[in-house]
XYZ file of C-alpha atoms in Angstrom:
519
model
C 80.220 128.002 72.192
C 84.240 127.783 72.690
C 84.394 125.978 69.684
C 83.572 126.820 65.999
C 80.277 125.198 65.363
C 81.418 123.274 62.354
C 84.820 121.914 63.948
C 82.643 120.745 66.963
C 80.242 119.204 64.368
C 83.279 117.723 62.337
C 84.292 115.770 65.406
C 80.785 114.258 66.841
C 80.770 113.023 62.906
C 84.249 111.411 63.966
C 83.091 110.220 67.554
C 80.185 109.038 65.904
C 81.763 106.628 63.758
C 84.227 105.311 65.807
C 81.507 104.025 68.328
C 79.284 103.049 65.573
C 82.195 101.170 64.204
C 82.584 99.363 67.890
C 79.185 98.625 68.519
C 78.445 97.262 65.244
C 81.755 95.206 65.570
C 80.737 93.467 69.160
C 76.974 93.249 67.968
C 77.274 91.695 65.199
C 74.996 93.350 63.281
C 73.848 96.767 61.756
C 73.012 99.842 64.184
C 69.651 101.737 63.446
C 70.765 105.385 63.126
C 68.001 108.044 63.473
C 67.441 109.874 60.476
C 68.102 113.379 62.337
C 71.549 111.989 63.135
C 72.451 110.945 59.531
C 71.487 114.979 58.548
C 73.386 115.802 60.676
C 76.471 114.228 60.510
C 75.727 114.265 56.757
C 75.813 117.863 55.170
C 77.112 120.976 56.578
C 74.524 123.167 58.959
C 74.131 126.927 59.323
C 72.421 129.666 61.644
C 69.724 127.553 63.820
C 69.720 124.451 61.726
C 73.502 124.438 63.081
C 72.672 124.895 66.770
C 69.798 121.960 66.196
C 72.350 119.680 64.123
C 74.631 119.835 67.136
C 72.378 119.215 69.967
C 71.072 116.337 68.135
C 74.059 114.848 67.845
C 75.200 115.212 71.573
C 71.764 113.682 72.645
C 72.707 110.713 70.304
C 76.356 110.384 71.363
C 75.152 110.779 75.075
C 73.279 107.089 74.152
C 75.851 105.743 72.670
C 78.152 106.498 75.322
C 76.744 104.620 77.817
C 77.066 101.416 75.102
C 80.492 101.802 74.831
C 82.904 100.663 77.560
C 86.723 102.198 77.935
C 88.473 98.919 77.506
C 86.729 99.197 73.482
C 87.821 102.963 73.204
C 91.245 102.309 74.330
C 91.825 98.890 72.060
C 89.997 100.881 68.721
C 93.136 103.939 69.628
C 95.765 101.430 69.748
C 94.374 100.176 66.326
C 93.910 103.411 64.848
C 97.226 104.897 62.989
C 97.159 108.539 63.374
C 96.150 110.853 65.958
C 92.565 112.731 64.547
C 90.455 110.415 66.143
C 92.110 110.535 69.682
C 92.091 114.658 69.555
C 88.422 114.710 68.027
C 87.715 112.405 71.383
C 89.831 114.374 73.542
C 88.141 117.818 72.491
C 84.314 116.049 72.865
C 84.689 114.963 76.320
C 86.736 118.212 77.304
C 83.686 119.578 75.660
C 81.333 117.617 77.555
C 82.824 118.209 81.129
C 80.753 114.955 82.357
C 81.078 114.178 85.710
C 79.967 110.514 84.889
C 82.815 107.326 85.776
C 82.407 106.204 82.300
C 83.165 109.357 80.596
C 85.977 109.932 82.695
C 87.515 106.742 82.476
C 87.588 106.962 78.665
C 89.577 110.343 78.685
C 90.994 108.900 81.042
C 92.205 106.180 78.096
C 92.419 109.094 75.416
C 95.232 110.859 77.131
C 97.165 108.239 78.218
C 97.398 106.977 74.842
C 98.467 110.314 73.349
C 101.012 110.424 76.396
C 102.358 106.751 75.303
C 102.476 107.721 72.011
C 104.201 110.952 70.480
C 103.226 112.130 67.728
C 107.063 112.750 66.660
C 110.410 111.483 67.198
C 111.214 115.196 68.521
C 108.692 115.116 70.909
C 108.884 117.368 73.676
C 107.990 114.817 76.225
C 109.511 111.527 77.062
C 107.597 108.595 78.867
C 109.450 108.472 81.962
C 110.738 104.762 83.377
C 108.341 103.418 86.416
C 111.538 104.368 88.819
C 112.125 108.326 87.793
C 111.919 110.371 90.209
C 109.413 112.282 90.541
C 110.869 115.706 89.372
C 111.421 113.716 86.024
C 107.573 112.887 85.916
C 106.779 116.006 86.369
C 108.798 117.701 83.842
C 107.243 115.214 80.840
C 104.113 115.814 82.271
C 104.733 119.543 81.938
C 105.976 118.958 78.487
C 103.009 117.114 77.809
C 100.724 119.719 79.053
C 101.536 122.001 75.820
C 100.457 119.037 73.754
C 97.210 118.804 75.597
C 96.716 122.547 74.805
C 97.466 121.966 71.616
C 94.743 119.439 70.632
C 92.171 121.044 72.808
C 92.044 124.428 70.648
C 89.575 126.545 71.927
C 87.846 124.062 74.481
C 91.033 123.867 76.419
C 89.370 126.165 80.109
C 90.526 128.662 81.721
C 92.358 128.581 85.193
C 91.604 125.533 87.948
C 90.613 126.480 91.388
C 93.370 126.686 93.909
C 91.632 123.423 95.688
C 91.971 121.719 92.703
C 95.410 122.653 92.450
C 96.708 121.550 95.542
C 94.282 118.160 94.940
C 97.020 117.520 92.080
C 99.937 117.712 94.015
C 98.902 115.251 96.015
C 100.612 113.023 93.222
C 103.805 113.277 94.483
C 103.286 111.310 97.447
C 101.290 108.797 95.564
C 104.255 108.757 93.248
C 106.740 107.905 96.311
C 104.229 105.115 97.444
C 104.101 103.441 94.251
C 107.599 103.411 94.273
C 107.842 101.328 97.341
C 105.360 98.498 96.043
C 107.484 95.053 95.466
C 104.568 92.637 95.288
C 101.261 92.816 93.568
C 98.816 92.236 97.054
C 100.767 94.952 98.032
C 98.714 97.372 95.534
C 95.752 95.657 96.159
C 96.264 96.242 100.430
C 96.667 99.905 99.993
C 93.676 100.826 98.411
C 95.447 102.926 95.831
C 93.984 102.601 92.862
C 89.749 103.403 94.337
C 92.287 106.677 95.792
C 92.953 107.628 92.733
C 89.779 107.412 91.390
C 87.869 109.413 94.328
C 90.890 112.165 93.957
C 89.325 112.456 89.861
C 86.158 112.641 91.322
C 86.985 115.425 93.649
C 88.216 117.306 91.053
C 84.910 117.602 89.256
C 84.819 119.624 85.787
C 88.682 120.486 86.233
C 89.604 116.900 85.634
C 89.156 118.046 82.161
C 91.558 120.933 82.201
C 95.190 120.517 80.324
C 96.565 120.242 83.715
C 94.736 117.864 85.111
C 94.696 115.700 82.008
C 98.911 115.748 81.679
C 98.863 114.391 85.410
C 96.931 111.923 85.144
C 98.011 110.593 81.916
C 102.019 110.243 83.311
C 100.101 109.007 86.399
C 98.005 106.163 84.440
C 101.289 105.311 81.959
C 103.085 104.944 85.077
C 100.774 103.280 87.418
C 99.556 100.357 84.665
C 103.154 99.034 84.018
C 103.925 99.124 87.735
C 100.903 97.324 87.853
C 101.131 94.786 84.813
C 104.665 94.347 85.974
C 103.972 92.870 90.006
C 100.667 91.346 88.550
C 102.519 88.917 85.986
C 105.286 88.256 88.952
C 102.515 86.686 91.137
C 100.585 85.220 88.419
C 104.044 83.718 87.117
C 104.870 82.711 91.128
C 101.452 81.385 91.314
C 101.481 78.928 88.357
C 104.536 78.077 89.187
C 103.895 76.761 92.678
C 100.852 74.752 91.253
C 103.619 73.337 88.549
C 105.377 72.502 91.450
C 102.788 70.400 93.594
C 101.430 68.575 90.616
C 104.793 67.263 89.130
C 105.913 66.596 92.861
C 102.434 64.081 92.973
C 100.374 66.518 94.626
C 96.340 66.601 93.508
C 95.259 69.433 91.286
C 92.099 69.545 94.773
C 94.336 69.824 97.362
C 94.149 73.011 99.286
C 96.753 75.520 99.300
C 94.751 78.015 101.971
C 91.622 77.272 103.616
C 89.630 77.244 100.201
C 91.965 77.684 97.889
C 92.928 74.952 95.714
C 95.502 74.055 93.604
C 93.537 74.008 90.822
C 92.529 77.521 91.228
C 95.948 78.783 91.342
C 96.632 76.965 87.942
C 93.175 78.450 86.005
C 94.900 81.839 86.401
C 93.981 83.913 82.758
C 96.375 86.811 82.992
C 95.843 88.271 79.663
C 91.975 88.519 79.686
C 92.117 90.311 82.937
C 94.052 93.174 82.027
C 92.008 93.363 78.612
C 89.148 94.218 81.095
C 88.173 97.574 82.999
C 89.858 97.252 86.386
C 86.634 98.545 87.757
C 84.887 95.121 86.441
C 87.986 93.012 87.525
C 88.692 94.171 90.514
C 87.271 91.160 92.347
C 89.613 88.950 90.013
C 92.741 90.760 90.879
C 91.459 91.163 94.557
C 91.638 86.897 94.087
C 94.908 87.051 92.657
C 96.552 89.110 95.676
C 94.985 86.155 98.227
C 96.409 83.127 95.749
C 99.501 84.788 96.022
C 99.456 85.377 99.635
C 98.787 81.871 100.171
C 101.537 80.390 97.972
C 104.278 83.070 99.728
C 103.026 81.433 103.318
C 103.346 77.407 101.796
C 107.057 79.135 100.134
C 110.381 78.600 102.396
C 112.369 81.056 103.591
C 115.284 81.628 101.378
C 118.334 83.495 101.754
C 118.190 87.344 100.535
C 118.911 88.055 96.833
C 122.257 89.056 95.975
C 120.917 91.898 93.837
C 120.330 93.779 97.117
C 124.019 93.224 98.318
C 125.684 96.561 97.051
C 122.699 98.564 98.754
C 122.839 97.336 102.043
C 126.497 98.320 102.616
C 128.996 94.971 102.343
C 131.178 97.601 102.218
C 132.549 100.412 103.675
C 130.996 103.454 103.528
C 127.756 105.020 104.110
C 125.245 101.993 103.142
C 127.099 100.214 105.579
C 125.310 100.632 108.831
C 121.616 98.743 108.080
C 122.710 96.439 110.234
C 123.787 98.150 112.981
C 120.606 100.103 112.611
C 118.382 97.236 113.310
C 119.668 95.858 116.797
C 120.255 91.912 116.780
C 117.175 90.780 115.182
C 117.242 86.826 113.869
C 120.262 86.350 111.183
C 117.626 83.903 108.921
C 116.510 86.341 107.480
C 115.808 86.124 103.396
C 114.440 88.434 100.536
C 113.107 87.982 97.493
C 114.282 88.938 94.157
C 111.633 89.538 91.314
C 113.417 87.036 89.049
C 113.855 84.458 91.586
C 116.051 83.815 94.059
C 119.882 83.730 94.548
C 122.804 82.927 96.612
C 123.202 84.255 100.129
C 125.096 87.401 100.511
C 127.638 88.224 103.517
C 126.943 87.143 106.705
C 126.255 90.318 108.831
C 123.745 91.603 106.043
C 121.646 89.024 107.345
C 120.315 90.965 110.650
C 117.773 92.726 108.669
C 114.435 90.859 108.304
C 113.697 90.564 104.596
C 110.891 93.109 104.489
C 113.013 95.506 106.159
C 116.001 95.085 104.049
C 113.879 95.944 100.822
C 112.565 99.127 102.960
C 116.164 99.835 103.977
C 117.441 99.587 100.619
C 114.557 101.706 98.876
C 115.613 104.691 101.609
C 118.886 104.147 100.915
C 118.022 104.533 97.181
C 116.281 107.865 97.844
C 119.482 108.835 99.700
C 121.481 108.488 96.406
C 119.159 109.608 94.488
C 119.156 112.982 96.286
C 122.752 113.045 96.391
C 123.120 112.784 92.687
C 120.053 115.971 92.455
C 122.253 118.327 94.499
C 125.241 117.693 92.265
C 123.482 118.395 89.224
C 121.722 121.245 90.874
C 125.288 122.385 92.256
C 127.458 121.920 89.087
C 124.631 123.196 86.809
C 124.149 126.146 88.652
C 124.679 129.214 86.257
C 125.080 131.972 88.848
C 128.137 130.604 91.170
C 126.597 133.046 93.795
C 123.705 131.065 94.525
C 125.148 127.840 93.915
C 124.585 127.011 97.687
C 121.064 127.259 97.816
C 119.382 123.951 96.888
C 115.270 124.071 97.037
C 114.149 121.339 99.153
C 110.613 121.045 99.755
C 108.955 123.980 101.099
C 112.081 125.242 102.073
C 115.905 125.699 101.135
C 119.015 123.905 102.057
C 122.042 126.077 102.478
C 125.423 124.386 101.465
C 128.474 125.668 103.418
C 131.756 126.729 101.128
C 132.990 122.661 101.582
C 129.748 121.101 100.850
C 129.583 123.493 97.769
C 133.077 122.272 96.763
C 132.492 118.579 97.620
C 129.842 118.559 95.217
C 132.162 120.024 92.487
C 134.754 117.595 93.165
C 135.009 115.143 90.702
C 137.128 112.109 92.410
C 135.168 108.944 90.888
C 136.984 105.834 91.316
C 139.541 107.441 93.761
C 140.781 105.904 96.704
C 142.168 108.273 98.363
C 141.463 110.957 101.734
C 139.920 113.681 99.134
C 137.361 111.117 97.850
C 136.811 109.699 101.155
C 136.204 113.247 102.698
C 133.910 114.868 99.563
C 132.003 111.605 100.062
C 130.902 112.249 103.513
C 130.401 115.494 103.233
C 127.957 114.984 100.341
C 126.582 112.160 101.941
C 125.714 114.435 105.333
C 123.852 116.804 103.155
C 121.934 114.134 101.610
C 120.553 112.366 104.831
C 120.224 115.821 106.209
C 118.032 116.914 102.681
C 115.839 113.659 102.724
C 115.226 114.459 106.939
C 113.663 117.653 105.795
C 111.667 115.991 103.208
C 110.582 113.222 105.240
C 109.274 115.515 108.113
C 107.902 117.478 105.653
C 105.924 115.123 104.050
C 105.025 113.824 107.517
C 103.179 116.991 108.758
C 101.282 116.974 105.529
C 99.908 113.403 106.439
C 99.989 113.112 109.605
C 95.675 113.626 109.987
C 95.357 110.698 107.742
C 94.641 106.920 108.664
C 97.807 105.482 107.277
C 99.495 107.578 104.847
C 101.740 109.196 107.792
C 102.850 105.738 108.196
C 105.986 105.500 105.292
C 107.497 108.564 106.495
C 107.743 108.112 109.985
C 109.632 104.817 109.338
C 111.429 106.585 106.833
C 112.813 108.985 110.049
C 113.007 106.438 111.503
C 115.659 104.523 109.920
C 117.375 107.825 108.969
C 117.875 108.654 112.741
C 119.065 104.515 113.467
C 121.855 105.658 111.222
C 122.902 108.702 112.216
C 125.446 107.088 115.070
C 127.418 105.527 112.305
C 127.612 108.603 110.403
C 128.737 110.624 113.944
C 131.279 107.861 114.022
C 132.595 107.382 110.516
C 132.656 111.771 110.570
C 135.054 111.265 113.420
C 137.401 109.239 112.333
C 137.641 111.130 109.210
C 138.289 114.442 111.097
C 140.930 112.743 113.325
C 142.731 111.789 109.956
C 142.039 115.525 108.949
C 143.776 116.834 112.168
C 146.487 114.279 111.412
C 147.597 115.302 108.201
C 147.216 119.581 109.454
C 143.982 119.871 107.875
C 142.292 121.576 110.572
C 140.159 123.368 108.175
C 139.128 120.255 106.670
C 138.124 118.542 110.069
C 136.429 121.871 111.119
C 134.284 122.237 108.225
C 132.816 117.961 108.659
C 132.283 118.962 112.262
C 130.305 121.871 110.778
C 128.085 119.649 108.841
C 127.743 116.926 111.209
C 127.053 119.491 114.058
C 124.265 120.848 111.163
C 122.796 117.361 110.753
C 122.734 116.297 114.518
C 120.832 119.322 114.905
C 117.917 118.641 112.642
C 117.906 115.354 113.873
C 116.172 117.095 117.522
C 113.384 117.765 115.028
C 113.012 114.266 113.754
C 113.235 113.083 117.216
C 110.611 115.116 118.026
C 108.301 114.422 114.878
C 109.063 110.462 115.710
C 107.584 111.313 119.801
C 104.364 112.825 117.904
C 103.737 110.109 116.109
C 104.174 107.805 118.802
C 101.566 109.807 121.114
C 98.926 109.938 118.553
C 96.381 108.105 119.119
C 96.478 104.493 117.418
C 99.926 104.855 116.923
């Protein structure tokens, strides 16, 4: 045994009376507990008597497990102060290794409530926000890892096979498709969460090593409010619409959609579902994503949400050319905001279709935020000497001299050629870094059904743009050359020249795609 006998014993005693607790407690009445268990758990073993004492009790624990559900293990840990319980838990089914749903989805809710809850103010993790990038998740997850060690003691397994391994990084690029979800049917389209849950499969006994476990507990923290969060939106847009109908006259029978009523959309119980497994709700939240597909199709267009105005460019600069980038498409177009719905923003905005603008704006937010990466990377760079050399991917990006000192440059707020210039340049290397990414992440998904799908409309959009960028670069150098800063206006054409140059590659990625079959 990994574990000393009487520590193992110690906590089936504890994992023993928490589900005897929580059976009794939903029963309503008094459990019959063999009289081998009660030894048992009752008086300390030794030699065989100890072996027997502990095999008993897993036999026993194995029956009760498959009484108790996950939603009544995670409720009795948020009611529990303390942390014993949740590590005597953590170390049984680590213990256990069972490749059963049930017992996974209840370590499932073991970790993820030690990840949501640290034991300390000091902790050496933080719960990330639902929009941190994903080299933030992984660092608390990391952090968390220790913590997971920690708790396991001498259960905790050795090394996970490299398969298993590379299964886990397959996070990252669930991470960046959560991240584009705006609406709760959109969850339930993709399929995401039954993913999830055949990737745990797949990863058989090493689900239960530290690694895995830190994953997937940032995953689950991260994934449920995403998910609470669009599934109270549509339940609050839902209710809302019925509101609507009945205090306009409207019958609580009338249909909405084919056989969806009005009444239906206002019997929505929003707490009670979430209380519940997913995997025994599904087919309620499946019926939430069609009411709210049906009230969106009865709901009139509206103009697009201010919120999104300073990230599709009404101004110069480089968010400034969605429009462009999207040909002369209708100019009625209209967006929603998840608080509602607000006053129309500036007129030529309005050539992006409202879906696209939210998938413009989210690339454009990934633009930024790798912008604001390579600074950090570049200004907290101890050795100056490889200052230039920024890890992207699965490969590295290498800054020339005037990137490298546009990066330094610290001219927030300026108006003025400098900022101008150190804004471009660090806006080429962006676009070029998130080109590398995108094919990147591409070729890794580009055998799959729909998973390719994101990232070629990701290149897509990033090689619409590139025009504008060609164009704003130029006018910049011919101030450049203006002024006698031929250095200057050499070292843009540098980076642009760099950028168009990758951009052969996206082309070419974009022409694969298009000849695939399907496609």
């Amino acid at each position: 045994m990994g574990q000393d006998s009487q520590k193992e014993l110690q906590d089936l005693s504890s994992v023993h009376d928490l589900y005897l607790g929580l059976l009794e407690k939903n029963l309503g009445h008094v459990v019959p507990v063999p009289a081998a268990i009660k030894t048992a758990a009752g008086s300390p073993q030794t030699g065989d008597n100890d072996k027997q004492a502990l095999e008993t009790m897993r036999q026993w624990l194995d029956v009760l497990d498959l009484a108790t559900t996950p939603p009544l293990v995670r409720d009795a840990l948020k009611a529990r102060p303390g942390f014993e319980c949740a590590h005597s838990l953590l170390r049984y089914f680590a213990g256990k290794g069972s490749l059963r749903s049930g017992d996974r989805d209840k370590t499932d809710c073991v970790v993820t409530h030690l990840f949501r809850n640290p034991a300390a103010a000091a902790s050496p993790w933080q719960r990330p926000e639902i929009d941190s990038p994903f080299l933030a998740i992984s660092q608390s997850a990391l952090a968390f890892e220790a913590e997971v060690y920690h708790a396991l003691g001498d259960v905790a397994s050795g090394s996970m096979p490299a398969e298993h391994v590379q299964l886990l990084q397959e996070f990252e690029y669930l991470y960046q498709e959560l991240e584009e979800f705006r609406h709760f049917d959109q969850i339930m389209d993709s399929g995401i969460v039954q993913r999830v849950r055949e990737l745990k499969q797949s990863l058989g006994r090493s689900f239960y090593h530290p690694d895995s476990l830190a994953n997937l507990a940032a995953w689950n923290d991260i994934f449920g409010r995403k998910f609470d969060l669009l599934f109270h939106d549509a339940t609050k847009q839902i209710k809302t619409f019925a509101e609507h109908v009945q205090k306009g006259g409207g019958s609580i029978l009338s249909r909405v959609d084919k056989d969806i009523t009005v009444q239906q959309l206002s019997q929505i119980e929003t707490r009670e579902l979430l209380a519940d497994d997913y995997q025994h709700a599904q087919d309620e939240f499946r019926k939430v994503s069609r009411y709210q597909k049906a009230v969106e199709n009865k709901r009139p267009a509206r103009p697009m949400s201010s919120a999104l105005a300073p990230m599709v460019g009404t101004s110069p600069g480089p968010m400034q050319g969605i429009a462009a980038a999207t040909g002369s498409r209708s100019r009625a177009a209209a967006e929603h905001d998840e608080g509602g719905f607000s006053k129309p923003i500036q007129t030529e905005v309005l050539a992006v279709h409202p879906s696209e603008a939210v998938q413009n704006a989210v690339q454009e937010g990934k633009i930024h935020s790798s912008r604001q990466q390579i600074k950090e990377l570049v200004r907290s760079a101890t050795d100056p000497t490889v200052a230039h050399i920024i890890p992207v991917k699965r490969t590295k990006l290498t800054l020339s001299p005037a990137e490298v000192e546009a990066f330094r440059a610290d001219y927030e707020g300026e108006k003025s050629f400098r900022a101008n210039y150190a804004a471009l340049m660090m806006t080429l290397v962006a676009y070029l870094s998130r080109m590398i990414v995108e094919v990147d992440e591409y070729n890794q998904k580009a055998g799959s059904a729909y998973l390719w799908k994101p990232h070629a409309d990701a290149l897509g959009y990033l090689l619409a743009i590139l025009e504008r960028l060609s164009l704003e670069g130029g006018q910049l150098m011919a101030v450049a050359r203006a002024r006698g800063l031929a250095d200057k206006a050499s070292a843009l054409e540098a980076s642009l020249d760099k950028l168009k140059d990758y951009a052969k590659t996206v082309s070419q990625t974009l022409r694969t795609a298009e000849q695939s079959s399907g496609r």
